[in-house]
mmCIF file of C-alpha atoms in Angstrom:
data_model
loop_
_atom_site.group_PDB
_atom_site.id
_atom_site.type_symbol
_atom_site.label_atom_id
_atom_site.label_comp_id
_atom_site.label_asym_id
_atom_site.label_seq_id
_atom_site.Cartn_x
_atom_site.Cartn_y
_atom_site.Cartn_z
ATOM 1 C CA MET A 1 14.000 -20.751 -7.900
ATOM 2 C CA THR A 2 13.893 -24.104 -9.647
ATOM 3 C CA THR A 3 13.087 -24.741 -13.248
ATOM 4 C CA ALA A 4 12.879 -28.309 -14.371
ATOM 5 C CA SER A 5 12.113 -29.945 -17.663
ATOM 6 C CA ASN A 6 9.531 -32.640 -18.313
ATOM 7 C CA ASN A 7 6.582 -30.388 -17.350
ATOM 8 C CA ALA A 8 7.655 -30.013 -13.719
ATOM 9 C CA PRO A 9 6.263 -26.831 -12.115
ATOM 10 C CA THR A 10 8.441 -23.758 -11.736
ATOM 11 C CA THR A 11 9.003 -22.611 -8.157
ATOM 12 C CA TYR A 12 9.453 -18.930 -7.292
ATOM 13 C CA PHE A 13 10.843 -16.976 -4.374
ATOM 14 C CA ASN A 14 8.530 -14.287 -3.042
ATOM 15 C CA LEU A 15 9.694 -10.920 -1.778
ATOM 16 C CA HIS A 16 6.987 -9.227 0.270
ATOM 17 C CA THR A 17 6.940 -5.892 2.044
ATOM 18 C CA GLN A 18 4.553 -5.537 4.943
ATOM 19 C CA GLY A 19 3.667 -2.635 7.156
ATOM 20 C CA ILE A 20 1.064 -0.182 8.360
ATOM 21 C CA GLY A 21 0.082 2.917 6.452
ATOM 22 C CA TYR A 22 -2.585 5.355 5.386
ATOM 23 C CA LEU A 23 -4.657 4.600 2.298
ATOM 24 C CA ASN A 24 -4.759 7.450 -0.254
ATOM 25 C CA ARG A 25 -5.535 8.223 -3.897
ATOM 26 C CA VAL A 26 -7.749 5.222 -4.683
ATOM 27 C CA ARG A 27 -8.480 5.165 -8.405
ATOM 28 C CA GLU A 28 -9.482 3.051 -11.381
ATOM 29 C CA VAL A 29 -6.698 3.042 -13.992
ATOM 30 C CA PRO A 30 -7.830 2.732 -17.611
ATOM 31 C CA VAL A 31 -5.769 0.563 -19.936
ATOM 32 C CA ARG A 32 -5.652 0.987 -23.725
ATOM 33 C CA ARG A 33 -5.814 -2.712 -24.407
ATOM 34 C CA GLY A 34 -7.294 -4.768 -21.634
ATOM 35 C CA GLN A 35 -9.262 -4.373 -18.471
ATOM 36 C CA PRO A 36 -8.868 -1.340 -16.192
ATOM 37 C CA PHE A 37 -7.423 -2.029 -12.746
ATOM 38 C CA MET A 38 -7.710 -0.507 -9.283
ATOM 39 C CA ALA A 39 -4.728 1.322 -7.792
ATOM 40 C CA CYS A 40 -4.001 3.199 -4.573
ATOM 41 C CA ASP A 41 -1.225 4.916 -2.672
ATOM 42 C CA ILE A 42 -0.155 3.821 0.783
ATOM 43 C CA ALA A 43 1.763 6.236 3.033
ATOM 44 C CA ALA A 44 3.598 3.620 5.114
ATOM 45 C CA LEU A 45 4.821 4.479 8.605
ATOM 46 C CA HIS A 46 8.395 3.710 9.633
ATOM 47 C CA GLY A 47 11.119 4.943 11.926
ATOM 48 C CA ALA A 48 11.171 5.730 15.626
ATOM 49 C CA SER A 49 7.777 5.908 17.318
ATOM 50 C CA ASP A 50 8.520 9.432 18.538
ATOM 51 C CA ASP A 51 9.624 10.604 15.072
ATOM 52 C CA VAL A 52 7.501 8.711 12.522
ATOM 53 C CA GLU A 53 8.425 8.967 8.856
ATOM 54 C CA TYR A 54 6.408 8.014 5.780
ATOM 55 C CA THR A 55 7.277 6.191 2.581
ATOM 56 C CA ARG A 56 4.768 6.259 -0.249
ATOM 57 C CA PHE A 57 3.987 3.151 -2.274
ATOM 58 C CA ASP A 58 1.970 3.350 -5.490
ATOM 59 C CA CYS A 59 0.156 0.010 -5.657
ATOM 60 C CA LYS A 60 -1.835 -1.974 -8.153
ATOM 61 C CA VAL A 61 -4.527 -3.796 -6.174
ATOM 62 C CA SER A 62 -3.886 -7.407 -7.182
ATOM 63 C CA SER A 63 -6.031 -9.695 -5.066
ATOM 64 C CA GLY A 64 -9.787 -10.012 -5.265
ATOM 65 C CA GLU A 65 -10.199 -9.666 -1.495
ATOM 66 C CA ALA A 66 -7.965 -6.563 -1.336
ATOM 67 C CA GLU A 67 -9.909 -4.991 -4.210
ATOM 68 C CA ARG A 68 -13.228 -5.692 -2.473
ATOM 69 C CA LEU A 69 -11.948 -4.095 0.746
ATOM 70 C CA ILE A 70 -10.532 -1.044 -1.030
ATOM 71 C CA ARG A 71 -13.846 -0.529 -2.853
ATOM 72 C CA GLU A 72 -15.726 -0.801 0.452
ATOM 73 C CA HIS A 73 -13.557 1.984 1.902
ATOM 74 C CA LEU A 74 -13.429 4.205 -1.197
ATOM 75 C CA GLU A 75 -15.920 6.716 0.220
ATOM 76 C CA ASP A 76 -13.964 6.935 3.476
ATOM 77 C CA VAL A 77 -10.833 7.867 1.518
ATOM 78 C CA ARG A 78 -12.754 10.387 -0.616
ATOM 79 C CA ALA A 79 -14.227 11.912 2.567
ATOM 80 C CA GLU A 80 -10.623 12.313 3.816
ATOM 81 C CA ARG A 81 -11.143 10.065 6.821
ATOM 82 C CA LYS A 82 -7.995 8.459 8.214
ATOM 83 C CA VAL A 83 -7.989 4.969 6.720
ATOM 84 C CA LEU A 84 -5.125 3.027 8.302
ATOM 85 C CA ILE A 85 -4.346 -0.449 6.953
ATOM 86 C CA ALA A 86 -1.960 -3.282 7.739
ATOM 87 C CA PHE A 87 -0.806 -4.417 4.303
ATOM 88 C CA ARG A 88 1.414 -6.748 2.319
ATOM 89 C CA ILE A 89 2.918 -5.666 -1.007
ATOM 90 C CA GLY A 90 4.625 -7.979 -3.493
ATOM 91 C CA ASP A 91 6.869 -7.392 -6.492
ATOM 92 C CA LEU A 92 8.239 -4.037 -5.309
ATOM 93 C CA TRP A 93 10.012 -2.032 -8.012
ATOM 94 C CA VAL A 94 11.266 1.502 -8.645
ATOM 95 C CA ASP A 95 9.825 3.650 -11.432
ATOM 96 C CA PRO A 96 12.243 6.476 -12.335
ATOM 97 C CA PHE A 97 10.914 9.703 -13.869
ATOM 98 C CA LEU A 98 11.870 13.301 -14.613
ATOM 99 C CA TYR A 99 9.977 16.147 -12.963
ATOM 100 C CA GLU A 100 8.088 18.028 -15.665
ATOM 101 C CA LYS A 101 7.155 21.203 -13.755
ATOM 102 C CA GLY A 102 8.011 23.211 -10.673
ATOM 103 C CA GLU A 103 11.322 23.839 -8.920
ATOM 104 C CA ARG A 104 12.597 20.362 -9.758
ATOM 105 C CA LYS A 105 11.779 20.517 -13.477
ATOM 106 C CA GLY A 106 14.211 18.300 -15.376
ATOM 107 C CA GLN A 107 15.527 16.590 -12.225
ATOM 108 C CA PRO A 108 15.209 12.834 -11.725
ATOM 109 C CA GLY A 109 12.773 11.337 -9.240
ATOM 110 C CA ALA A 110 11.536 7.855 -8.396
ATOM 111 C CA SER A 111 8.306 6.209 -7.323
ATOM 112 C CA LEU A 112 8.073 2.922 -5.374
ATOM 113 C CA LYS A 113 5.531 0.629 -6.987
ATOM 114 C CA GLY A 114 4.202 -2.806 -6.173
ATOM 115 C CA ARG A 115 1.178 -5.073 -6.023
ATOM 116 C CA LEU A 116 -1.134 -4.854 -2.992
ATOM 117 C CA ILE A 117 -1.765 -8.515 -2.299
ATOM 118 C CA PHE A 118 -3.137 -8.670 1.254
ATOM 119 C CA ILE A 119 -4.870 -6.487 3.842
ATOM 120 C CA GLU A 120 -4.670 -7.764 7.419
ATOM 121 C CA TRP A 121 -6.885 -5.089 8.982
ATOM 122 C CA ILE A 122 -8.440 -1.684 8.333
ATOM 123 C CA LYS A 123 -9.218 1.128 10.758
ATOM 124 C CA VAL A 124 -11.273 4.181 9.841
ATOM 125 C CA ASP A 125 -10.711 7.161 12.143
ATOM 126 C CA GLY A 126 -9.229 4.823 14.767
ATOM 127 C CA GLN A 127 -12.048 2.250 14.722
ATOM 128 C CA PHE A 128 -11.627 -1.258 13.316
ATOM 129 C CA SER A 129 -13.781 -1.853 10.269
ATOM 130 C CA TYR A 130 -12.129 -5.076 9.077
ATOM 131 C CA ARG A 131 -9.866 -7.846 10.389
ATOM 132 C CA ALA A 132 -8.708 -10.748 8.255
ATOM 133 C CA PRO A 133 -9.466 -14.180 9.641
ATOM 134 C CA ALA A 134 -6.679 -15.274 11.986
ATOM 135 C CA ARG A 135 -4.019 -17.534 10.513
ATOM 136 C CA THR A 136 -2.867 -20.100 13.003
ATOM 137 C CA ASP A 137 -0.832 -22.174 10.592
ATOM 138 C CA SER A 138 2.555 -21.034 11.873
ATOM 139 C CA PRO A 139 4.276 -19.673 15.002
ATOM 140 C CA ALA A 140 5.453 -16.731 12.879
ATOM 141 C CA ALA A 141 1.817 -15.694 12.376
ATOM 142 C CA ILE A 142 1.381 -15.439 16.143
ATOM 143 C CA ASP A 143 4.536 -13.314 16.509
ATOM 144 C CA ALA A 144 3.470 -11.107 13.576
ATOM 145 C CA ALA A 145 0.055 -10.519 15.172
ATOM 146 C CA ALA A 146 1.658 -9.378 18.449
ATOM 147 C CA GLU A 147 4.064 -7.098 16.579
ATOM 148 C CA SER A 148 1.189 -5.704 14.513
ATOM 149 C CA ASP A 149 -0.797 -4.817 17.661
ATOM 150 C CA GLN A 150 2.202 -2.942 19.077
ATOM 151 C CA ALA A 151 2.837 -1.073 15.798
ATOM 152 C CA ASP A 152 -0.867 -0.241 15.521
ATOM 153 C CA THR A 153 -0.793 1.444 18.932
ATOM 154 C CA VAL A 154 2.243 3.519 17.916
ATOM 155 C CA ALA A 155 0.570 4.495 14.615
ATOM 156 C CA GLU A 156 -2.552 5.709 16.400
ATOM 157 C CA GLN A 157 -0.443 7.865 18.731
ATOM 158 C CA HIS A 158 1.253 9.536 15.767
ATOM 159 C CA GLN A 159 -1.599 10.188 13.366
ATOM 160 C CA PRO A 160 -0.938 13.342 11.370
ATOM 161 C CA ALA A 161 -3.541 16.109 11.234
ATOM 162 C CA SER A 162 -4.409 14.748 7.829
ATOM 163 C CA ALA A 163 -3.102 11.499 6.434
ATOM 164 C CA PRO A 164 -0.147 12.232 4.175
ATOM 165 C CA ALA A 165 -1.159 11.940 0.548
ATOM 166 C CA ARG A 166 1.038 12.544 -2.446
ATOM 167 C CA ASN A 167 -0.470 12.594 -5.846
ATOM 168 C CA SER A 168 2.467 11.557 -8.001
ATOM 169 C CA THR A 169 1.416 13.914 -10.795
ATOM 170 C CA ALA A 170 1.035 16.801 -8.388
ATOM 171 C CA ALA A 171 4.298 15.873 -6.671
ATOM 172 C CA ARG A 172 6.107 15.881 -9.986
ATOM 173 C CA GLN A 173 4.638 19.253 -10.920
ATOM 174 C CA SER A 174 4.986 21.067 -7.614
ATOM 175 C CA ALA A 175 8.055 19.454 -6.090
#
């Protein structure tokens, strides 16, 4: 990061997390002072292809294009269709909390939060419904596309009976 005087722009380093996961719990979050915002959970796939694990991210939808796409697929999520997305999250952070109910009452927990900034593609029940325009501005984009196709195939082979969804409130109360 560089910060210079004399009105020179500040430069930042970006830390992005990208992956493939199931879209869950799409909601509009009211704010006391200010505009409400859209949020969602993503159950991201990771681990060995024959033993897939999930990590849940609670995301604020931060780009106009991502918000438009999430809104277009809101009914699919509500209808409990399997909505699989290739995503990019920025500004990942941990939100610690204490369980308020259930077996874990009083115990600490944590939620991974971030900003959903890009959606590369969306599949609903295994069928493509959206693909972002191809980026050909770098060799890394070509490699990422090939890797994404391979990961997509693995994800389709390991779809759970129902996409894993964890309502953080329910998780805190029942876990």
